[in-house]
CSV table of C-alpha atoms and ligand atoms in Angstrom, one decimal:
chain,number,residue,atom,x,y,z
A,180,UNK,CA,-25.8,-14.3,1.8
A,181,UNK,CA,-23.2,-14.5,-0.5
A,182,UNK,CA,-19.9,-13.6,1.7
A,183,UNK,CA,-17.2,-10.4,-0.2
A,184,UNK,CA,-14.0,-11.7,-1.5
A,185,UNK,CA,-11.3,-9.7,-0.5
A,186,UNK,CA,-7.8,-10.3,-1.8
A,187,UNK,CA,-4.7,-9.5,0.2
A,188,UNK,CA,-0.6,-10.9,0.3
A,189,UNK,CA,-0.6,-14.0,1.9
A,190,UNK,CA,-0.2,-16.2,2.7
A,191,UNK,CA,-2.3,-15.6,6.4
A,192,UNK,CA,-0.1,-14.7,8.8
A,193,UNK,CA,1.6,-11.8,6.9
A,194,UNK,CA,1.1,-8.0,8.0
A,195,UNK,CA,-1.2,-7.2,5.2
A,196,UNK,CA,-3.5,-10.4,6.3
A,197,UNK,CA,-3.3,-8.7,9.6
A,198,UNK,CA,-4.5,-5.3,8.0
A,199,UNK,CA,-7.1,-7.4,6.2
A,200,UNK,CA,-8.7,-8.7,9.7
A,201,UNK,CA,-8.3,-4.7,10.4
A,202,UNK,CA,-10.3,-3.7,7.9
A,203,UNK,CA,-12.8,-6.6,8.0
A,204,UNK,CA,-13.2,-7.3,11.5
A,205,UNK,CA,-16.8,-9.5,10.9
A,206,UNK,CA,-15.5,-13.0,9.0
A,207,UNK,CA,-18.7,-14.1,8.6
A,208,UNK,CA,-19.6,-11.5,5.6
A,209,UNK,CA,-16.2,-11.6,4.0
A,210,UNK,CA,-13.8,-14.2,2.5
A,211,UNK,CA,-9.9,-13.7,2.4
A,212,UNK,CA,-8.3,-14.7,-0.7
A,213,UNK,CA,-4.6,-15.1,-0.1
A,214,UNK,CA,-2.3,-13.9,-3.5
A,215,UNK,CA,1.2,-13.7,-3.5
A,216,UNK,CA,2.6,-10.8,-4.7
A,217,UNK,CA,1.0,-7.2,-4.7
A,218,UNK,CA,0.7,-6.9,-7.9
A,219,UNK,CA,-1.5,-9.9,-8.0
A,220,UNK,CA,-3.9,-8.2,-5.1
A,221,UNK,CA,-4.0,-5.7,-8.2
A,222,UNK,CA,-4.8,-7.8,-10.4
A,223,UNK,CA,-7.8,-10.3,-8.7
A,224,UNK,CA,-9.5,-6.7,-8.0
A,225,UNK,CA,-9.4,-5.3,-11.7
A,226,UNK,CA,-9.8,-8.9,-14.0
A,227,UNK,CA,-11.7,-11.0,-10.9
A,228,UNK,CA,-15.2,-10.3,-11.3
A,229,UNK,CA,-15.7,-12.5,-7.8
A,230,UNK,CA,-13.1,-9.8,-5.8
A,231,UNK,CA,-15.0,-6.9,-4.3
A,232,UNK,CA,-11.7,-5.7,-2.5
A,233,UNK,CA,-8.1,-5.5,-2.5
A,234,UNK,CA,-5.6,-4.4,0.5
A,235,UNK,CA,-2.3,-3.3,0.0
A,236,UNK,CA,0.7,-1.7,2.1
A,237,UNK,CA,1.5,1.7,0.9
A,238,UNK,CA,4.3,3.4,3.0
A,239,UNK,CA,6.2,2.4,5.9
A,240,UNK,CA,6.7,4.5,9.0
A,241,UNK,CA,11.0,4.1,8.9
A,242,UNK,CA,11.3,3.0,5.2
A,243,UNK,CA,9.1,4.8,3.8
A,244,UNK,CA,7.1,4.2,0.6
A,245,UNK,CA,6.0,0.5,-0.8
A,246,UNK,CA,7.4,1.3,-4.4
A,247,UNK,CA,5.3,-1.7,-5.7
A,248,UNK,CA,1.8,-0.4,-4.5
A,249,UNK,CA,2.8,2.9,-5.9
A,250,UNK,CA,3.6,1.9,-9.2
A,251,UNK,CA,1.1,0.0,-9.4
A,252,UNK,CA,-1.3,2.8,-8.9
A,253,UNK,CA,0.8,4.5,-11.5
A,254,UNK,CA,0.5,1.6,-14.2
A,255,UNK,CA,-3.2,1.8,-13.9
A,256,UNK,CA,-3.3,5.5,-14.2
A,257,UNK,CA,-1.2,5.1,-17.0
A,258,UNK,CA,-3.0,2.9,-18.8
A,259,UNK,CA,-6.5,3.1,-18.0
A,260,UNK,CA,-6.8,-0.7,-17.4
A,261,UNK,CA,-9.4,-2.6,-16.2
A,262,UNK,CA,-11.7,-2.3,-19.3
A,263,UNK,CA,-12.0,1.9,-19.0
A,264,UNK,CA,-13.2,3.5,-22.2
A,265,UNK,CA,-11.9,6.4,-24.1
A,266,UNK,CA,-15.8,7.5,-24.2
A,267,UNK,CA,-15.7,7.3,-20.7
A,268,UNK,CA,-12.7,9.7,-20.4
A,269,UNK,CA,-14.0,11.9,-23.6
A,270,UNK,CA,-17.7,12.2,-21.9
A,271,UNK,CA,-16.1,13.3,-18.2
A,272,UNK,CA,-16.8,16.9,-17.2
A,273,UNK,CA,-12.7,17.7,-16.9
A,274,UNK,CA,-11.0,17.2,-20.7
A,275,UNK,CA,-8.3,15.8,-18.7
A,276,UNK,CA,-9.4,14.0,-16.4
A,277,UNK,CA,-9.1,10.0,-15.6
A,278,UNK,CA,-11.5,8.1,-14.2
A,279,UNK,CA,-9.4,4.8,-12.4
A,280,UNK,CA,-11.5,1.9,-12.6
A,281,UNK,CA,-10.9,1.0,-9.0
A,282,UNK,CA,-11.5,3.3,-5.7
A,283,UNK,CA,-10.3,4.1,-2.2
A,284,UNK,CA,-12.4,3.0,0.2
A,285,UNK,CA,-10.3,2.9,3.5
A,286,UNK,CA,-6.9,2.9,5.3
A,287,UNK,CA,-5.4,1.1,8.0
A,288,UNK,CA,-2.1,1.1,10.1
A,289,UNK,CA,-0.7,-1.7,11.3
A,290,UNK,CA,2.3,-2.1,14.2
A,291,UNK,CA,5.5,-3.7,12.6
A,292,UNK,CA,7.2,-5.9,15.3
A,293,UNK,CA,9.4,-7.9,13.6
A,294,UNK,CA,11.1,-11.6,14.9
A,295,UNK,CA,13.8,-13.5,13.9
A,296,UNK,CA,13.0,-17.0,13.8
A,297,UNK,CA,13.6,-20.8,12.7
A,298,UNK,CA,11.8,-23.8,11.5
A,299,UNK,CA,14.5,-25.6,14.0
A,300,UNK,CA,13.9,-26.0,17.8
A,301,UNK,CA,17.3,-27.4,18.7
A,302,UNK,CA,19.1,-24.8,16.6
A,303,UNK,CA,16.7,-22.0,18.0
A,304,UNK,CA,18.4,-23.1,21.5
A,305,UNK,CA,21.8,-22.6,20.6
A,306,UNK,CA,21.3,-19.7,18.4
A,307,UNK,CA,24.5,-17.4,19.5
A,308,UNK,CA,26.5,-20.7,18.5
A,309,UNK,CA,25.5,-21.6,14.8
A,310,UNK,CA,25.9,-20.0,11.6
A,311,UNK,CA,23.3,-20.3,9.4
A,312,UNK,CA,22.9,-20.6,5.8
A,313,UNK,CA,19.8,-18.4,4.6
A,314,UNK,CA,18.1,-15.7,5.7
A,315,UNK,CA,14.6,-15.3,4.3
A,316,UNK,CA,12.4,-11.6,4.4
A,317,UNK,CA,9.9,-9.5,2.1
A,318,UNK,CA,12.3,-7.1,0.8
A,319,UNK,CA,10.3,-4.2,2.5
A,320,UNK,CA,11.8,-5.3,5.6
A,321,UNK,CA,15.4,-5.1,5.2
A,322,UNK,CA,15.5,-1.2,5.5
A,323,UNK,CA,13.5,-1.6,8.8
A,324,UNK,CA,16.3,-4.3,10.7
A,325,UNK,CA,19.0,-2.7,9.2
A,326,UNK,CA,21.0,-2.1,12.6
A,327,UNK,CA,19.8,-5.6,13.9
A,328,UNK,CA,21.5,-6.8,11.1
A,329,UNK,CA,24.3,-5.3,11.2
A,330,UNK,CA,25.3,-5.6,15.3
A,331,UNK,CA,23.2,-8.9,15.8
A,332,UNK,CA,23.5,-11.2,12.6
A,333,UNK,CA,26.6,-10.0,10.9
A,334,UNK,CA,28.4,-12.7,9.3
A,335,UNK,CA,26.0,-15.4,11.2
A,336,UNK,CA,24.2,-16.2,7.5
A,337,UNK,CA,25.5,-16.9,4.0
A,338,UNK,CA,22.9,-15.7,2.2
A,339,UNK,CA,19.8,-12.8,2.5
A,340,UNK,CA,17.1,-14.1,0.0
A,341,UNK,CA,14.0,-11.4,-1.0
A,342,UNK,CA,10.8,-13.2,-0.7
A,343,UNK,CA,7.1,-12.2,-2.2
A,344,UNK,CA,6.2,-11.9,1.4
A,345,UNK,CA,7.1,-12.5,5.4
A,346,UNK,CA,4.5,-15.9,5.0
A,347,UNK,CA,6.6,-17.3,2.1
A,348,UNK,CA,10.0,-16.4,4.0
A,349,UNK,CA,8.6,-19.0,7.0
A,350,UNK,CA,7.6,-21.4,4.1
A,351,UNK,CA,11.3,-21.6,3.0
A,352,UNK,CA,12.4,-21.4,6.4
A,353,UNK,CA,11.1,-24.7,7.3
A,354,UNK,CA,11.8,-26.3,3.7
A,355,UNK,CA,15.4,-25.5,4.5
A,356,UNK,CA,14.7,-27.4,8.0
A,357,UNK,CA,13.4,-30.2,6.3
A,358,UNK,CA,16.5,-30.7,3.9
A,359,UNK,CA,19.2,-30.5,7.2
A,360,UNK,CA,19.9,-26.6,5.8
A,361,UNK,CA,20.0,-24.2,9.4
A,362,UNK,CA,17.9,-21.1,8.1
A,363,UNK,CA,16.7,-18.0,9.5
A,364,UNK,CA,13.5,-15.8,8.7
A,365,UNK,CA,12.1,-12.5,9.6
A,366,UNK,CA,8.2,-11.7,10.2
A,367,UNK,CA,5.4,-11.1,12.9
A,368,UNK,CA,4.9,-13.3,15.9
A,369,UNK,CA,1.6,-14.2,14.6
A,370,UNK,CA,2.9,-15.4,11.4
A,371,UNK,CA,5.6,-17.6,13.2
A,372,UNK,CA,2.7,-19.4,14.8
A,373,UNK,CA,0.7,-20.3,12.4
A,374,UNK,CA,4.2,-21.5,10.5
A,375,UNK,CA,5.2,-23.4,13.1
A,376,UNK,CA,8.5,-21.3,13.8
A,377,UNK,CA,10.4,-21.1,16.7
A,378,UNK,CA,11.3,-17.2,17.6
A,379,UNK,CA,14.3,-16.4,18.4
A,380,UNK,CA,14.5,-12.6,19.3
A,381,UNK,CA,11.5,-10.1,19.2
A,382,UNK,CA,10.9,-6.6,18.3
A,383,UNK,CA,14.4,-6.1,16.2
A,384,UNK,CA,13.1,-3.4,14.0
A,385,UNK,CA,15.1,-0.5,14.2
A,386,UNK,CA,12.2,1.8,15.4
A,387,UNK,CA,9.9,1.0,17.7
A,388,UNK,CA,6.6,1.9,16.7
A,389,UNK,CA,7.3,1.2,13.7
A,390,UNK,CA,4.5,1.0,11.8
A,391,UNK,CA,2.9,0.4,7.9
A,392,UNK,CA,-0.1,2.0,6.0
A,393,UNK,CA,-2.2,0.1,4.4
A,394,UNK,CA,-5.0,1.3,1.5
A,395,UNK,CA,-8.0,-0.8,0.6
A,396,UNK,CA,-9.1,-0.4,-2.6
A,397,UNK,CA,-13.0,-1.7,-3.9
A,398,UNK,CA,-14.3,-2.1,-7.5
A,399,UNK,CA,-15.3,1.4,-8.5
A,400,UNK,CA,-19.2,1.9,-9.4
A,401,UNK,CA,-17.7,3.5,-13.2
A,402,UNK,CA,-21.2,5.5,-13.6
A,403,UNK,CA,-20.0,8.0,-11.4
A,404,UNK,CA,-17.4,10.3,-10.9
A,405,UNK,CA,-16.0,11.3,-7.3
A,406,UNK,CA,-16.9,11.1,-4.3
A,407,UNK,CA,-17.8,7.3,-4.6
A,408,UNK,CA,-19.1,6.6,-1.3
A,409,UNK,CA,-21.4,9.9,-1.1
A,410,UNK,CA,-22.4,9.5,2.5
A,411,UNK,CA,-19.1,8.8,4.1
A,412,UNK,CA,-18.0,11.6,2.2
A,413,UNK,CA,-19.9,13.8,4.1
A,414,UNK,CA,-18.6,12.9,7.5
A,415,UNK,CA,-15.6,14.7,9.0
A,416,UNK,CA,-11.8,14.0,9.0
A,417,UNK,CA,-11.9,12.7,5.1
A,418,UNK,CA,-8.7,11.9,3.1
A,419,UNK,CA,-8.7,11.9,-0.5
A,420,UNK,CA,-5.7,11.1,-3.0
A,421,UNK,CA,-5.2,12.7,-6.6
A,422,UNK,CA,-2.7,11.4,-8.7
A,423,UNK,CA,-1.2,13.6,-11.8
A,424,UNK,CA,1.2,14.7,-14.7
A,425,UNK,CA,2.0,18.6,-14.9
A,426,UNK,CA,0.7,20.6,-18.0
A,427,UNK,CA,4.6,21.6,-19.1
A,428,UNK,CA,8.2,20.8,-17.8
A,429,UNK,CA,9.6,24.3,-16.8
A,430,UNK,CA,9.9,26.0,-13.8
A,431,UNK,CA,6.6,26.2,-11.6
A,432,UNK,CA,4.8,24.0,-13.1
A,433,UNK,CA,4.4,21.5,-9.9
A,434,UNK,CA,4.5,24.4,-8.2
A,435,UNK,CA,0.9,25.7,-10.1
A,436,UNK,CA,-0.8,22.7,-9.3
A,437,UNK,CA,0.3,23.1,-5.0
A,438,UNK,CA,-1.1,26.7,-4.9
A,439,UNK,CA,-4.4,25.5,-5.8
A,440,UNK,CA,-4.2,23.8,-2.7
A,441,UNK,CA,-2.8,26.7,-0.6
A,442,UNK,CA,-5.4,29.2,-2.4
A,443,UNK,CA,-8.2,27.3,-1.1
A,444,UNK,CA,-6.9,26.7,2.0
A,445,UNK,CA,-6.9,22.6,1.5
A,446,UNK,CA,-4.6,20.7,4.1
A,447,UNK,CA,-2.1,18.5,1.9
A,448,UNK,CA,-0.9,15.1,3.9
A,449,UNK,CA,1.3,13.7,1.6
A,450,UNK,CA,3.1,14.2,-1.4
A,451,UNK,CA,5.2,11.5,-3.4
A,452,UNK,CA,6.7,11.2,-7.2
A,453,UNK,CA,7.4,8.3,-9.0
A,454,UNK,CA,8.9,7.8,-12.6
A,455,UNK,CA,6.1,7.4,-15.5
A,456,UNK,CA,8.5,7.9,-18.5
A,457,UNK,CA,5.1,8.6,-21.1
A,458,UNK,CA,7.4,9.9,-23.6
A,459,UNK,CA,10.8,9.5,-22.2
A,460,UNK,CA,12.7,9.6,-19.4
A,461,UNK,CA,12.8,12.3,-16.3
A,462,UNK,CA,8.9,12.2,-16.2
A,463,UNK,CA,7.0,12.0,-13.0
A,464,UNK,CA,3.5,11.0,-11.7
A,465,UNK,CA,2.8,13.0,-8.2
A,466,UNK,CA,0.6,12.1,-5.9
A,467,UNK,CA,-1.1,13.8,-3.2
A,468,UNK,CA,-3.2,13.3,-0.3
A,469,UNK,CA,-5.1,16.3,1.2
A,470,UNK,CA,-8.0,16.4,3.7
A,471,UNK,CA,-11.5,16.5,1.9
A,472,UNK,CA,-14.1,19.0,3.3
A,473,UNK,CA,-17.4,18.7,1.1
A,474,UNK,CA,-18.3,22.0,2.0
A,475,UNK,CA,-15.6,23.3,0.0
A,476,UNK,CA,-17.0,24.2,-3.6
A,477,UNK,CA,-14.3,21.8,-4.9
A,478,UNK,CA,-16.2,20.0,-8.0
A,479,UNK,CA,-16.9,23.4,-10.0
A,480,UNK,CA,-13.7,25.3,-8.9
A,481,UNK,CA,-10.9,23.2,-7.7
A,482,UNK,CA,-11.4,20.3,-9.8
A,483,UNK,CA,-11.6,23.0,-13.1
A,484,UNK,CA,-8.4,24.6,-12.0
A,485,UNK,CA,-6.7,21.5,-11.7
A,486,UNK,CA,-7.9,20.4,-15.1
A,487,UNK,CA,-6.3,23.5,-16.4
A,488,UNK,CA,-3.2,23.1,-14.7
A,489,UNK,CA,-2.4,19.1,-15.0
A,490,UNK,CA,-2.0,16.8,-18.4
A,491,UNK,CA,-3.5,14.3,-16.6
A,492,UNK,CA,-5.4,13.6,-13.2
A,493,UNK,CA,-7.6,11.6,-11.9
A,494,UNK,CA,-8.8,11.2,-8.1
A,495,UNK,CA,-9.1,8.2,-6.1
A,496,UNK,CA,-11.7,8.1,-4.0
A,497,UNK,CA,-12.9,9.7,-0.2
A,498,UNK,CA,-11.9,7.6,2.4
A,499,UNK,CA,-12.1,8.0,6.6
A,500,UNK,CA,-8.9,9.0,8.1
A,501,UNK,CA,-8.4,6.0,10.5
A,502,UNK,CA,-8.0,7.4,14.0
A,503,UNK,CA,-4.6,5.1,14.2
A,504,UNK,CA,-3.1,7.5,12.5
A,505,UNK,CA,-3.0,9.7,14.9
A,506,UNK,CA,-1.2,7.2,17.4
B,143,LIG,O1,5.3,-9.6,3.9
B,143,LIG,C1,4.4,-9.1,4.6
B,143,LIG,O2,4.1,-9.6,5.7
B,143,LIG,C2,3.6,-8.0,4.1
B,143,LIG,O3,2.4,-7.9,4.5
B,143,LIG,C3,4.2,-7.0,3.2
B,143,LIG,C4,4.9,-5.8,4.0
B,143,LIG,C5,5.2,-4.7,3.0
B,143,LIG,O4,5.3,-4.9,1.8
B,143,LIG,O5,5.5,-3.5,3.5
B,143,LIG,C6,4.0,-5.3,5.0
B,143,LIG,C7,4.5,-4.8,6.2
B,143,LIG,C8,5.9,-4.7,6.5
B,143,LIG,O6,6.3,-3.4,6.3
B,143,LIG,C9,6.7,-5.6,5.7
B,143,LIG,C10,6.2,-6.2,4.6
């Protein structure tokens, strides 16, 4: 049997590779494609014909949300990629309504325990003595060792450089080794094992506990319209996101679109904005998560109301609330 490709941020040894394992505990059905950047996870699930799945952090439990995997959602929104068709919008039900051409299908949480590390063992050893010349993260991380950095490292490195992920950052680390440069990086234990590095101090995010979401997303079966994955669906303790544009710009007009929720007594879990600038500036794409109950009659009436009240929506998918959550 032909084994699902599933792309994540690699390379392995990076939380989302972690999140990956998560999601797709049995190895011998699926293959993990490494990318590096999240846009690129994007990208092998929408133009990759051979990628059934894509997983991609979302929002962090200290620094909140993962601005690229946001706007990512909102670029596809936006612009209906992946091959949609206006007669598939003109033909939906909802006049306007979006139909993404990629899905939901599950989330997953995933402990952040950050280390400081080095490619160097005999620098490792005097660590309190030596100053160092780069430091080496994903960018994600900084707001979550922000006190670390500031009572720990302060004035021990030259240089903080952003990399596409905490994988790469080890990569550099050990180039820098290589070449006589003293370097530092910041990532999981696991990752500094598989790179080799020596780790220096553990656990020196801010909050302990600290912890990241993680959405999968599959290839969306573009015959039908929501939910996807009927049967799951139907089980209890279901998430599901919408994503939209209000109908006007005055007063109330977000405000319309949250009493539908309120009116039909719908539990929202999230809300989050982020700029879509369709015709200028000061626009804004909201997003909102709210727990799905297919007993509610909620593809007649809710789904019409929003189409009244939004200038465009479109809905994501149902997926299982993951029980980490809760933890
Ligand atoms: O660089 C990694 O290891 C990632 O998987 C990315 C990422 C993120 O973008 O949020 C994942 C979890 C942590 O919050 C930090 C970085």
């Amino acid at each position: 049997m032909q084994k699902e490709q599933v792309a994540f941020l690699g390379p392995k040894g990076t939380y989302s590779h972690q999140a990956a394992l998560q999601q797709f505990p049995d190895e011998s059905k699926y293959d993990f494609k490494p990318v590096s950047t999240i846009p690129e996870c994007f990208e092998n699930l929408l133009y990759d014909s051979k990628i059934s799945y894509c997983i991609v952090p979302l929002e962090n439990s200290t620094n909140g949300q993962v601005v690229f995997t946001y706007d990512l959602i909102r670029d596809v929104f936006k612009s209906g990629r992946g091959g949609e068709s206006n007669e598939l919008l003109a033909s939906s039900k909802y006049k306007n309504r979006k139909i993404p051409p990629i899905t939901i299908v599950g989330e997953q949480y995933v402990k952040i325990e950050h280390c400081l590390m080095t490619a160097n063992k005999e620098i490792a050893a005097e660590h309190d003595s030596n100053e160092y010349v780069n430091l080496y993260s994903h960018p994600q991380v900084w707001g979550q060792v922000t006190e670390y950095l500031q009572e720990k490292l302060k004035g021990k490195f030259l240089n903080r450089i952003d990399c596409k992920s905490t994988s790469e950052a080890m990569i550099k680390c050990k180039e820098d080794a290589e070449n006589g440069i003293k370097s530092l990086a910041i990532g999981s234990i696991t990752g500094s094992k598989i790179n080799n590095c020596v780790v220096i101090d553990q656990g020196i995010n801010d909050q302990k506990g600290n912890t990241t979401r993680f959405l999968t997303f599959s290839k969306k079966n573009r015959n039908m319209e929501i939910p996807v994955n009927v049967e799951d669906a139907e089980k209890e303790g279901n998430i599901t996101l919408l994503t939209f544009t209000t109908l006007r710009d005055g007063p109330g007009s977000l405000v319309d679109v949250l009493n539908i929720f309120q009116k039909h007594n719908i539990n929202m879990t999230s809300i989050s904005s982020r700029p879509i600038g369709v015709s200028g500036n000061w626009q804004y794409i909201f997003y909102v998560e709210y727990e799905y109950d297919h007993k509610l009659p909620w593809k007649e009436e809710i789904l019409s109301e929003i189409d009244a009240r939004c200038l465009t929506w479109a809905m994501w998918g149902v997926f299982q609330r993951n029980n980490d959550y809760y933890n």
